[in-house]
C-alpha cells in the first residue's frame, strides 16, 4: 500500500475513490488504525467521524447522511 510503519510513530493514511476524492483518512501506528478517522461520501461530505485505539473503534462514532445532516451516534468500548 506504500504506507510506512515507523516503529510506533503514527503515519497519516488516506484512501481514495476512483474519482480521486478522499474516501477516508486517519492515522496508523504499526499498521493499526489509531486516533481520529474520518470517512467521506463520494461527494466529499463527511460520512463518519470517530477514534481508534490499537485498531479498534473506541468512543463515540458520529454518522452523517450524504446531505451533511446528522444520522446517528454509536458508542464503541474498544473491546473485540
CSV table of C-alpha atoms in Angstrom, one decimal, residues 2 16 19 22 25 43 47 56-58 64-66 72 76 78 80:
chain,number,residue,atom,x,y,z
A,2,UNK,CA,3.0,2.3,0.1
A,16,UNK,CA,-9.4,7.5,-2.4
A,19,UNK,CA,-12.8,9.8,-8.9
A,22,UNK,CA,-10.7,11.1,-0.4
A,25,UNK,CA,-8.2,9.4,6.3
A,43,UNK,CA,-19.4,13.9,-2.8
A,47,UNK,CA,-19.9,10.3,6.3
A,56,UNK,CA,-10.3,-0.9,17.5
A,57,UNK,CA,-13.2,1.6,17.5
A,58,UNK,CA,-13.2,3.5,20.8
A,64,UNK,CA,-23.9,11.7,8.7
A,65,UNK,CA,-26.3,11.5,5.7
A,66,UNK,CA,-24.9,12.4,2.3
A,72,UNK,CA,-26.7,8.6,14.3
A,76,UNK,CA,-17.8,1.5,21.0
A,78,UNK,CA,-12.7,-0.7,22.3
A,80,UNK,CA,-13.0,-7.1,20.4
